[in-house]
């Protein structure tokens, strides 16, 4: 089968191959030099700073990429004729999506500003942002950030000022009894519900699009990191828009995107205790949602799966924020006061539970981020005290060692070392040994892990050996890995 596969790959016509990647072109585009390339390959060539045509090495006076529809149709026909379900070599090539046009994006932004088909245009912008990096850069060039920020600002102002009024209207209408069909009261209820749905949709699309846009430009970040904008993010993260969890998740994703690029913004986030509590609540929701999803795994409920995916995205965004802001001790203490330590322990306890291989891959990023933040938290006395209140945290950290990625193992060991060497009594050390840490440390010091991991393992081995001598060696049970 291998020889047949190589033969079929070799039989791809050379003029169907991209001159850069030598792979079958899926979206052939032509340069001003007349040479055709696959769009992904030539775009990457230009993004790397090159200014020439790769095949002719001529300087290109224009980077415009013209779709080669004729060649694409020929490749499409050839692909269909040579489709092999058994070998799976050549798949049918879907019609590629055209990249965003600057003028088109300008028109959409103007329509959003004018309030014309606002939700529909926001949805189109979100779709373009998801499609490619080039689209996202095009949106930045067109001035999308101020327009999207104004959508969020308007919704936040309306929601915070009129939320109580809307609630009061509903109470009054409910107290008046069931309205008759066709009555003005019933029309008012419908209008309120439709308005809330439209506002929610607009905010979600605006937040989701902003969370996708690159924030490496200082001017772009400044339009989103001012005190007013931070208060708006605080409101959406703690309240949501019309009780929408998606708006809270998107707000956290945007914060994570900003905090990774802007050092000053970290201190600004730490000055908002409610915002930190909102991030912690997203972390708690992921643990609760994932627990329900696992317990009901046999039902194969799509709604539950999508809810778990949304909760996981919120948790990852929350953990990214904490990983960035907890580098400073003062901020670390504020995060601990907000309740991040028990939330992290609950998250890790859930991650180390037996699960399918697919679920383990999905949760690997959550585990790495959670144990990284826990490592930072354990660097201060307040964090260690909060973690030691939950003895099961030691068991979870020991289970992560050698069962997760090397990065997760390193952070788990660092957290265990901080806890074990700082506790006044040997209770935590004995708990770690009972959980099987001693055996894993013996393996680690002879493994191919990094020097920091092996050094921490050696320190822990000496510490646990002393603890074992002081408390009898019966506790040093060699458990299987």
Short mmCIF file of C-alpha atoms in Angstrom, two decimals:
data_model
loop_
_atom_site.label_atom_id
_atom_site.label_comp_id
_atom_site.label_asym_id
_atom_site.label_seq_id
_atom_site.Cartn_x
_atom_site.Cartn_y
_atom_site.Cartn_z
CA UNK A 1 0.00 0.00 0.00
CA UNK A 2 2.88 2.34 0.71
CA UNK A 3 4.25 2.00 -2.82
CA UNK A 4 0.79 2.59 -4.30
CA UNK A 5 0.41 5.70 -2.16
CA UNK A 6 3.78 7.08 -3.25
CA UNK A 7 2.92 6.35 -6.89
CA UNK A 8 -0.38 8.18 -6.64
CA UNK A 9 1.27 11.17 -4.99
CA UNK A 10 3.94 11.18 -7.70
CA UNK A 11 1.24 11.16 -10.41
CA UNK A 12 -0.08 14.58 -9.38
CA UNK A 13 0.50 16.77 -12.46
CA UNK A 14 3.43 19.15 -11.81
CA UNK A 15 1.42 22.20 -12.90
CA UNK A 16 -1.07 21.40 -10.13
CA UNK A 17 1.66 21.69 -7.51
CA UNK A 18 2.59 24.88 -5.70
CA UNK A 19 6.14 25.99 -6.63
CA UNK A 20 6.80 26.75 -2.95
CA UNK A 21 5.34 23.77 -1.04
CA UNK A 22 5.25 21.28 -3.97
CA UNK A 23 1.85 20.17 -2.66
CA UNK A 24 -1.40 20.07 -4.59
CA UNK A 25 -2.77 23.61 -4.71
CA UNK A 26 -6.12 24.17 -3.00
CA UNK A 27 -6.49 27.89 -3.67
CA UNK A 28 -4.32 28.82 -6.68
CA UNK A 29 -3.61 32.54 -7.05
CA UNK A 30 -1.41 34.40 -9.54
CA UNK A 31 1.13 37.15 -8.89
CA UNK A 32 1.80 40.11 -11.16
CA UNK A 33 4.71 38.07 -12.57
CA UNK A 34 2.24 35.52 -13.97
CA UNK A 35 3.35 32.67 -11.68
CA UNK A 36 0.63 30.79 -9.80
CA UNK A 37 1.03 29.67 -6.18
CA UNK A 38 -1.15 28.25 -3.45
CA UNK A 39 -2.56 31.21 -1.51
CA UNK A 40 -1.39 29.96 1.90
CA UNK A 41 2.19 29.43 0.70
CA UNK A 42 2.65 32.75 -1.10
CA UNK A 43 0.98 34.68 1.72
CA UNK A 44 3.37 33.09 4.20
CA UNK A 45 6.26 34.02 1.87
CA UNK A 46 5.27 37.68 1.96
CA UNK A 47 4.50 37.62 5.69
CA UNK A 48 8.10 36.50 6.28
CA UNK A 49 9.33 39.77 4.77
CA UNK A 50 10.12 38.64 1.23
CA UNK A 51 9.46 41.08 -1.61
CA UNK A 52 10.25 38.91 -4.64
CA UNK A 53 8.49 36.28 -6.72
CA UNK A 54 9.82 32.93 -5.40
CA UNK A 55 10.03 31.33 -8.85
CA UNK A 56 11.57 34.21 -10.86
CA UNK A 57 13.13 36.19 -7.97
CA UNK A 58 11.81 39.38 -9.58
CA UNK A 59 10.79 42.26 -7.32
CA UNK A 60 6.99 42.40 -7.20
CA UNK A 61 5.48 45.86 -7.54
CA UNK A 62 2.13 44.61 -6.27
CA UNK A 63 1.21 41.94 -3.76
CA UNK A 64 -2.30 41.57 -5.09
CA UNK A 65 -3.24 37.91 -5.48
CA UNK A 66 -5.56 37.12 -8.38
CA UNK A 67 -7.57 33.87 -8.06
CA UNK A 68 -6.81 31.47 -10.91
CA UNK A 69 -10.33 30.10 -11.39
CA UNK A 70 -9.49 28.08 -14.50
CA UNK A 71 -6.65 26.21 -12.80
CA UNK A 72 -8.76 25.68 -9.70
CA UNK A 73 -11.53 24.07 -11.77
CA UNK A 74 -9.00 21.78 -13.47
CA UNK A 75 -7.55 20.76 -10.10
CA UNK A 76 -11.08 20.22 -8.81
CA UNK A 77 -11.98 17.94 -11.73
CA UNK A 78 -8.73 16.02 -11.45
CA UNK A 79 -9.23 15.57 -7.72
CA UNK A 80 -12.73 14.17 -8.18
CA UNK A 81 -11.57 11.70 -10.84
CA UNK A 82 -8.62 10.56 -8.74
CA UNK A 83 -10.49 10.43 -5.47
CA UNK A 84 -9.49 7.26 -3.60
CA UNK A 85 -11.61 6.44 -0.58
CA UNK A 86 -9.42 3.44 0.21
CA UNK A 87 -6.10 5.27 0.19
CA UNK A 88 -7.40 8.68 1.15
CA UNK A 89 -4.72 10.39 -0.94
CA UNK A 90 -6.59 13.13 -2.77
CA UNK A 91 -9.70 14.67 -1.28
CA UNK A 92 -12.24 16.83 -2.99
CA UNK A 93 -11.05 20.44 -2.69
CA UNK A 94 -13.75 22.80 -1.45
CA UNK A 95 -14.26 26.18 -3.02
CA UNK A 96 -11.93 28.54 -1.10
CA UNK A 97 -13.27 31.56 0.70
CA UNK A 98 -12.17 34.87 -0.72
CA UNK A 99 -10.16 37.07 1.65
CA UNK A 100 -11.65 40.24 3.05
CA UNK A 101 -11.54 43.36 0.92
CA UNK A 102 -10.59 46.61 2.65
CA UNK A 103 -13.42 48.54 1.00
CA UNK A 104 -15.89 45.82 1.91
CA UNK A 105 -14.82 45.93 5.57
CA UNK A 106 -15.08 49.75 5.55
CA UNK A 107 -18.68 49.49 4.34
CA UNK A 108 -19.57 46.95 7.03
CA UNK A 109 -18.03 49.10 9.76
CA UNK A 110 -19.91 52.14 8.51
CA UNK A 111 -23.19 50.18 8.54
CA UNK A 112 -22.48 49.05 12.11
CA UNK A 113 -21.82 52.66 13.14
CA UNK A 114 -25.04 53.79 11.47
CA UNK A 115 -27.00 50.95 13.09
CA UNK A 116 -27.96 49.41 9.75
CA UNK A 117 -28.25 45.60 10.00
CA UNK A 118 -25.85 45.81 12.92
CA UNK A 119 -26.10 42.21 14.11
CA UNK A 120 -25.78 40.78 10.58
CA UNK A 121 -22.70 42.88 9.83
CA UNK A 122 -21.11 41.98 13.17
CA UNK A 123 -21.67 38.30 12.39
CA UNK A 124 -20.02 38.73 8.99
CA UNK A 125 -17.03 40.47 10.60
CA UNK A 126 -16.69 37.65 13.13
CA UNK A 127 -16.72 35.11 10.30
CA UNK A 128 -14.01 37.00 8.42
CA UNK A 129 -11.87 37.20 11.56
CA UNK A 130 -12.14 33.44 12.02
CA UNK A 131 -11.09 32.70 8.44
CA UNK A 132 -7.53 34.00 8.28
CA UNK A 133 -4.82 36.18 9.76
CA UNK A 134 -4.88 38.32 6.62
CA UNK A 135 -8.54 39.12 7.24
CA UNK A 136 -7.79 40.12 10.80
CA UNK A 137 -4.99 42.46 9.69
CA UNK A 138 -7.32 43.92 7.07
CA UNK A 139 -9.92 44.63 9.76
CA UNK A 140 -7.32 46.37 11.91
CA UNK A 141 -6.31 48.53 8.95
CA UNK A 142 -9.95 49.44 8.33
CA UNK A 143 -10.35 50.65 11.92
CA UNK A 144 -12.50 47.83 13.28
CA UNK A 145 -11.34 48.10 16.91
CA UNK A 146 -12.86 51.54 17.72
CA UNK A 147 -16.14 50.57 16.04
CA UNK A 148 -16.40 47.27 17.91
CA UNK A 149 -15.41 48.98 21.16
CA UNK A 150 -18.21 51.51 20.65
CA UNK A 151 -20.72 48.66 20.23
CA UNK A 152 -19.60 47.21 23.55
CA UNK A 153 -19.58 50.61 25.25
CA UNK A 154 -23.11 51.39 24.08
CA UNK A 155 -24.42 48.02 25.17
CA UNK A 156 -22.71 48.25 28.55
CA UNK A 157 -24.14 51.73 29.18
CA UNK A 158 -27.63 50.74 28.09
CA UNK A 159 -27.54 47.49 30.03
CA UNK A 160 -26.23 48.97 33.27
CA UNK A 161 -28.64 51.92 33.20
CA UNK A 162 -31.75 50.21 31.90
CA UNK A 163 -31.37 46.72 33.37
CA UNK A 164 -33.34 47.68 36.45
CA UNK A 165 -35.91 49.51 34.35
CA UNK A 166 -36.45 46.49 32.11
CA UNK A 167 -36.68 44.29 35.16
CA UNK A 168 -39.25 46.64 36.68
CA UNK A 169 -41.28 46.62 33.47
CA UNK A 170 -41.39 42.83 33.54
CA UNK A 171 -42.45 42.88 37.19
CA UNK A 172 -45.25 45.36 36.50
CA UNK A 173 -46.47 43.36 33.53
CA UNK A 174 -46.36 40.14 35.51
CA UNK A 175 -48.26 41.73 38.42
CA UNK A 176 -51.00 42.89 36.05
CA UNK A 177 -51.81 39.28 35.15
CA UNK A 178 -51.61 37.46 31.80
CA UNK A 179 -52.10 39.96 28.95
CA UNK A 180 -54.74 39.35 26.35
CA UNK A 181 -53.73 38.39 22.81
CA UNK A 182 -53.00 41.46 20.72
CA UNK A 183 -52.75 43.73 23.75
CA UNK A 184 -50.10 46.44 24.08
CA UNK A 185 -48.74 44.69 27.21
CA UNK A 186 -48.01 41.52 25.24
CA UNK A 187 -46.39 43.56 22.47
CA UNK A 188 -44.19 45.26 25.08
CA UNK A 189 -43.02 41.90 26.44
CA UNK A 190 -42.12 40.70 22.96
CA UNK A 191 -40.28 43.94 22.21
CA UNK A 192 -38.26 43.68 25.42
CA UNK A 193 -37.30 40.09 24.65
CA UNK A 194 -36.35 40.86 21.04
CA UNK A 195 -34.30 43.88 22.14
CA UNK A 196 -32.42 41.83 24.72
CA UNK A 197 -31.68 39.10 22.16
CA UNK A 198 -30.38 41.60 19.60
CA UNK A 199 -28.24 43.43 22.17
CA UNK A 200 -26.84 40.12 23.43
CA UNK A 201 -26.04 38.98 19.91
CA UNK A 202 -24.30 42.26 19.03
CA UNK A 203 -22.19 42.23 22.19
CA UNK A 204 -21.22 38.58 21.76
CA UNK A 205 -20.17 39.09 18.14
CA UNK A 206 -18.22 42.28 18.96
CA UNK A 207 -16.41 40.68 21.91
CA UNK A 208 -15.69 37.48 19.98
CA UNK A 209 -14.24 39.43 17.04
CA UNK A 210 -12.06 41.61 19.27
CA UNK A 211 -10.77 38.52 21.05
CA UNK A 212 -9.52 37.18 17.69
CA UNK A 213 -7.79 40.35 16.51
CA UNK A 214 -4.02 40.71 17.10
CA UNK A 215 -3.19 43.15 19.90
CA UNK A 216 0.51 43.65 19.16
CA UNK A 217 -0.01 47.30 18.23
CA UNK A 218 0.12 49.71 21.20
CA UNK A 219 -2.40 52.12 19.68
CA UNK A 220 -4.88 49.27 19.23
CA UNK A 221 -4.45 48.16 22.83
CA UNK A 222 -4.81 51.68 24.25
CA UNK A 223 -8.31 51.95 22.78
CA UNK A 224 -9.33 48.91 24.85
CA UNK A 225 -7.33 49.25 28.07
CA UNK A 226 -8.49 52.58 29.47
CA UNK A 227 -10.34 52.87 32.81
CA UNK A 228 -13.74 53.15 31.08
CA UNK A 229 -13.11 50.12 28.89
CA UNK A 230 -11.91 48.13 31.89
CA UNK A 231 -15.10 48.94 33.77
CA UNK A 232 -17.09 47.72 30.76
CA UNK A 233 -15.12 44.46 30.66
CA UNK A 234 -15.66 44.16 34.39
CA UNK A 235 -19.40 44.54 33.93
CA UNK A 236 -19.63 41.95 31.15
CA UNK A 237 -17.40 39.47 32.98
CA UNK A 238 -19.27 39.68 36.26
CA UNK A 239 -22.81 40.15 34.94
CA UNK A 240 -22.79 39.03 31.34
CA UNK A 241 -25.08 40.61 28.78
CA UNK A 242 -28.67 39.64 29.51
CA UNK A 243 -27.39 36.61 31.49
CA UNK A 244 -25.34 35.39 28.50
CA UNK A 245 -22.45 33.14 29.48
CA UNK A 246 -20.94 33.48 26.00
CA UNK A 247 -20.48 37.22 26.50
CA UNK A 248 -18.59 36.48 29.73
CA UNK A 249 -16.39 33.91 27.99
CA UNK A 250 -15.61 36.29 25.11
CA UNK A 251 -14.83 39.09 27.58
CA UNK A 252 -12.35 36.80 29.36
CA UNK A 253 -10.77 35.82 26.02
CA UNK A 254 -10.33 39.49 25.14
CA UNK A 255 -8.78 40.21 28.54
CA UNK A 256 -6.40 37.28 28.09
CA UNK A 257 -5.40 38.61 24.67
CA UNK A 258 -4.74 42.07 26.09
CA UNK A 259 -2.97 41.06 29.28
CA UNK A 260 -0.43 38.94 27.38
CA UNK A 261 0.70 42.02 25.42
CA UNK A 262 0.33 44.94 27.86
CA UNK A 263 2.34 44.97 31.10
CA UNK A 264 0.54 48.00 32.56
CA UNK A 265 -2.83 46.36 31.98
CA UNK A 266 -1.95 43.61 34.47
CA UNK A 267 -1.92 46.07 37.36
CA UNK A 268 -5.15 47.62 36.12
CA UNK A 269 -6.88 44.22 36.20
CA UNK A 270 -5.56 43.54 39.69
CA UNK A 271 -7.17 46.78 40.92
CA UNK A 272 -10.61 45.32 40.12
CA UNK A 273 -11.50 42.72 42.80
CA UNK A 274 -14.84 41.95 41.13
CA UNK A 275 -13.08 41.26 37.86
CA UNK A 276 -10.77 38.75 39.56
CA UNK A 277 -13.80 37.11 41.14
CA UNK A 278 -15.41 36.94 37.71
CA UNK A 279 -12.38 35.12 36.32
CA UNK A 280 -12.51 32.71 39.25
CA UNK A 281 -16.21 32.05 38.64
CA UNK A 282 -15.46 31.07 35.02
CA UNK A 283 -12.89 28.62 36.32
CA UNK A 284 -15.41 27.13 38.74
CA UNK A 285 -18.03 26.84 36.01
CA UNK A 286 -15.65 24.82 33.83
CA UNK A 287 -15.10 22.31 36.63
CA UNK A 288 -18.83 22.02 37.28
CA UNK A 289 -19.77 21.75 33.59
CA UNK A 290 -17.02 19.25 32.81
CA UNK A 291 -18.05 17.14 35.80
CA UNK A 292 -21.64 16.97 34.59
CA UNK A 293 -20.50 16.25 31.04
CA UNK A 294 -18.35 13.33 32.15
CA UNK A 295 -21.01 11.84 34.39
CA UNK A 296 -23.51 11.97 31.51
CA UNK A 297 -21.03 11.01 28.80
CA UNK A 298 -23.13 8.13 27.51
CA UNK A 299 -26.02 10.40 26.54
CA UNK A 300 -23.98 11.97 23.70
CA UNK A 301 -25.86 15.23 24.08
CA UNK A 302 -24.65 17.84 21.58
CA UNK A 303 -25.91 20.73 23.70
CA UNK A 304 -23.99 19.48 26.70
CA UNK A 305 -20.87 19.09 24.54
CA UNK A 306 -21.11 22.65 23.26
CA UNK A 307 -21.68 23.93 26.80
CA UNK A 308 -18.58 22.05 27.97
CA UNK A 309 -16.53 23.49 25.07
CA UNK A 310 -17.67 27.04 25.91
CA UNK A 311 -16.87 26.48 29.59
CA UNK A 312 -13.44 25.13 28.67
CA UNK A 313 -12.73 28.20 26.52
CA UNK A 314 -13.71 30.43 29.44
CA UNK A 315 -11.48 28.49 31.82
CA UNK A 316 -8.50 28.68 29.45
CA UNK A 317 -8.96 32.44 29.07
CA UNK A 318 -9.27 32.82 32.84
CA UNK A 319 -6.14 30.75 33.45
CA UNK A 320 -4.18 32.75 30.85
CA UNK A 321 -5.12 35.94 32.68
CA UNK A 322 -4.03 34.55 36.04
CA UNK A 323 -0.81 33.14 34.56
CA UNK A 324 0.07 36.61 33.30
CA UNK A 325 -0.95 38.73 36.29
CA UNK A 326 0.23 36.40 39.08
CA UNK A 327 3.89 36.98 38.25
CA UNK A 328 3.82 39.93 40.68
CA UNK A 329 3.45 39.03 44.37
CA UNK A 330 0.96 41.81 45.20
CA UNK A 331 -1.34 40.73 42.41
CA UNK A 332 -0.85 37.11 43.42
CA UNK A 333 -2.18 37.82 46.90
CA UNK A 334 -5.22 39.61 45.45
CA UNK A 335 -5.94 36.60 43.24
CA UNK A 336 -5.71 34.34 46.30
CA UNK A 337 -8.14 36.60 48.15
CA UNK A 338 -10.51 36.26 45.17
CA UNK A 339 -10.55 32.48 45.71
CA UNK A 340 -8.34 31.25 42.88
CA UNK A 341 -6.57 28.54 44.95
CA UNK A 342 -9.59 26.26 45.68
CA UNK A 343 -10.83 26.79 42.11
CA UNK A 344 -7.47 25.60 40.79
CA UNK A 345 -7.51 22.54 43.03
CA UNK A 346 -11.03 21.62 41.85
CA UNK A 347 -9.92 22.02 38.24
CA UNK A 348 -6.86 19.81 38.72
CA UNK A 349 -8.85 17.17 40.60
CA UNK A 350 -11.15 16.94 37.61
CA UNK A 351 -8.31 16.78 35.09
CA UNK A 352 -6.61 13.80 36.77
CA UNK A 353 -9.75 11.69 36.74
CA UNK A 354 -9.72 8.75 34.29
CA UNK A 355 -11.03 9.81 30.89
CA UNK A 356 -10.91 8.91 27.22
CA UNK A 357 -7.78 9.68 25.18
CA UNK A 358 -9.71 12.29 23.18
CA UNK A 359 -10.84 14.06 26.34
CA UNK A 360 -7.31 14.00 27.73
CA UNK A 361 -6.02 15.80 24.62
CA UNK A 362 -8.77 18.43 24.91
CA UNK A 363 -7.97 19.04 28.58
CA UNK A 364 -4.17 19.08 28.24
CA UNK A 365 -4.00 22.85 27.82
CA UNK A 366 -6.31 23.35 30.81
CA UNK A 367 -4.10 21.11 32.95
CA UNK A 368 -0.88 22.85 31.91
CA UNK A 369 -2.26 26.31 32.57
CA UNK A 370 -3.88 25.34 35.88
CA UNK A 371 -0.74 23.73 37.29
CA UNK A 372 1.33 26.69 36.05
CA UNK A 373 -0.89 29.13 37.97
CA UNK A 374 -0.82 26.86 41.03
CA UNK A 375 2.98 26.89 40.85
CA UNK A 376 2.91 30.70 40.90
CA UNK A 377 0.39 30.73 43.75
CA UNK A 378 2.55 28.41 45.85
CA UNK A 379 5.48 30.82 45.58
CA UNK A 380 3.98 32.91 48.40
CA UNK A 381 2.97 31.88 51.92
CA UNK A 382 -0.68 32.90 51.44
CA UNK A 383 -0.94 30.67 48.39
CA UNK A 384 0.65 27.67 50.08
CA UNK A 385 -1.69 28.06 53.05
CA UNK A 386 -4.73 28.18 50.77
CA UNK A 387 -3.59 25.08 48.86
CA UNK A 388 -2.73 23.15 52.04
CA UNK A 389 -6.31 23.64 53.20
CA UNK A 390 -7.16 21.09 50.51
CA UNK A 391 -5.12 17.91 51.13
CA UNK A 392 -6.40 16.42 47.87
CA UNK A 393 -4.34 19.04 46.05
CA UNK A 394 -1.21 17.02 46.86
CA UNK A 395 -2.75 13.88 45.37
CA UNK A 396 -3.73 15.75 42.21
CA UNK A 397 -0.25 17.22 41.77
CA UNK A 398 1.41 13.82 42.25
CA UNK A 399 -0.91 12.26 39.66
CA UNK A 400 0.09 14.91 37.13
CA UNK A 401 3.78 14.04 37.45
CA UNK A 402 4.83 11.81 34.52
CA UNK A 403 1.23 11.42 33.35
CA UNK A 404 0.89 14.81 31.66
CA UNK A 405 3.25 16.84 29.50
CA UNK A 406 6.80 17.66 30.55
CA UNK A 407 5.78 21.25 31.20
CA UNK A 408 2.91 20.15 33.46
CA UNK A 409 5.26 17.76 35.28
CA UNK A 410 7.79 20.55 35.88
CA UNK A 411 5.19 22.93 37.33
CA UNK A 412 3.61 20.18 39.45
CA UNK A 413 7.01 19.30 40.93
CA UNK A 414 7.80 22.97 41.61
CA UNK A 415 4.49 23.38 43.44
CA UNK A 416 5.09 20.19 45.47
CA UNK A 417 8.61 21.35 46.35
CA UNK A 418 7.31 24.76 47.51
CA UNK A 419 4.65 23.11 49.68
CA UNK A 420 6.73 20.27 51.13
CA UNK A 421 9.75 22.34 52.09
CA UNK A 422 7.70 25.16 53.67
CA UNK A 423 5.22 23.28 55.84
CA UNK A 424 5.93 23.29 59.57
CA UNK A 425 5.03 19.60 59.98
CA UNK A 426 5.57 16.61 57.72
CA UNK A 427 1.89 16.01 57.01
CA UNK A 428 2.02 17.19 53.40
CA UNK A 429 5.25 15.34 52.76
CA UNK A 430 3.79 12.10 54.04
CA UNK A 431 0.69 12.68 51.92
CA UNK A 432 2.87 13.10 48.82
CA UNK A 433 4.74 9.87 49.57
CA UNK A 434 1.50 7.97 50.12
CA UNK A 435 0.28 9.26 46.75
CA UNK A 436 3.30 7.60 45.07
CA UNK A 437 5.63 10.56 44.59
CA UNK A 438 8.76 8.75 45.80
CA UNK A 439 8.64 6.19 42.98
CA UNK A 440 8.06 8.86 40.37
CA UNK A 441 10.99 10.91 41.64
CA UNK A 442 13.32 7.93 41.23
CA UNK A 443 12.23 7.65 37.62
CA UNK A 444 12.47 11.38 36.98
CA UNK A 445 16.09 11.76 38.08
CA UNK A 446 17.06 9.22 35.40
CA UNK A 447 14.73 10.53 32.69
CA UNK A 448 15.21 12.90 29.75
CA UNK A 449 13.35 15.76 31.43
CA UNK A 450 14.91 19.21 31.67
CA UNK A 451 17.61 20.15 34.19
CA UNK A 452 15.21 22.21 36.34
CA UNK A 453 12.78 19.28 36.63
CA UNK A 454 15.55 16.83 37.53
CA UNK A 455 17.04 19.26 40.07
CA UNK A 456 13.69 19.70 41.82
CA UNK A 457 13.19 15.92 41.79
CA UNK A 458 16.58 15.43 43.48
CA UNK A 459 15.76 18.01 46.18
CA UNK A 460 12.39 16.38 46.81
CA UNK A 461 13.96 12.93 47.04
CA UNK A 462 16.36 14.05 49.77
CA UNK A 463 13.56 15.82 51.64
CA UNK A 464 11.24 12.82 51.49
CA UNK A 465 14.00 10.43 52.52
CA UNK A 466 14.59 12.50 55.68
CA UNK A 467 10.87 12.56 56.32
CA UNK A 468 10.72 8.79 55.90
CA UNK A 469 13.50 8.24 58.43
CA UNK A 470 11.77 10.49 60.96
CA UNK A 471 8.35 8.89 60.50
CA UNK A 472 9.37 5.25 59.79
CA UNK A 473 9.93 3.91 56.31
CA UNK A 474 6.61 2.08 56.15
CA UNK A 475 5.04 5.06 54.40
CA UNK A 476 7.47 4.79 51.47
CA UNK A 477 5.26 2.54 49.40
CA UNK A 478 6.46 2.08 45.86
CA UNK A 479 3.27 2.52 43.86
CA UNK A 480 3.02 1.75 40.12
CA UNK A 481 3.29 4.72 37.80
#
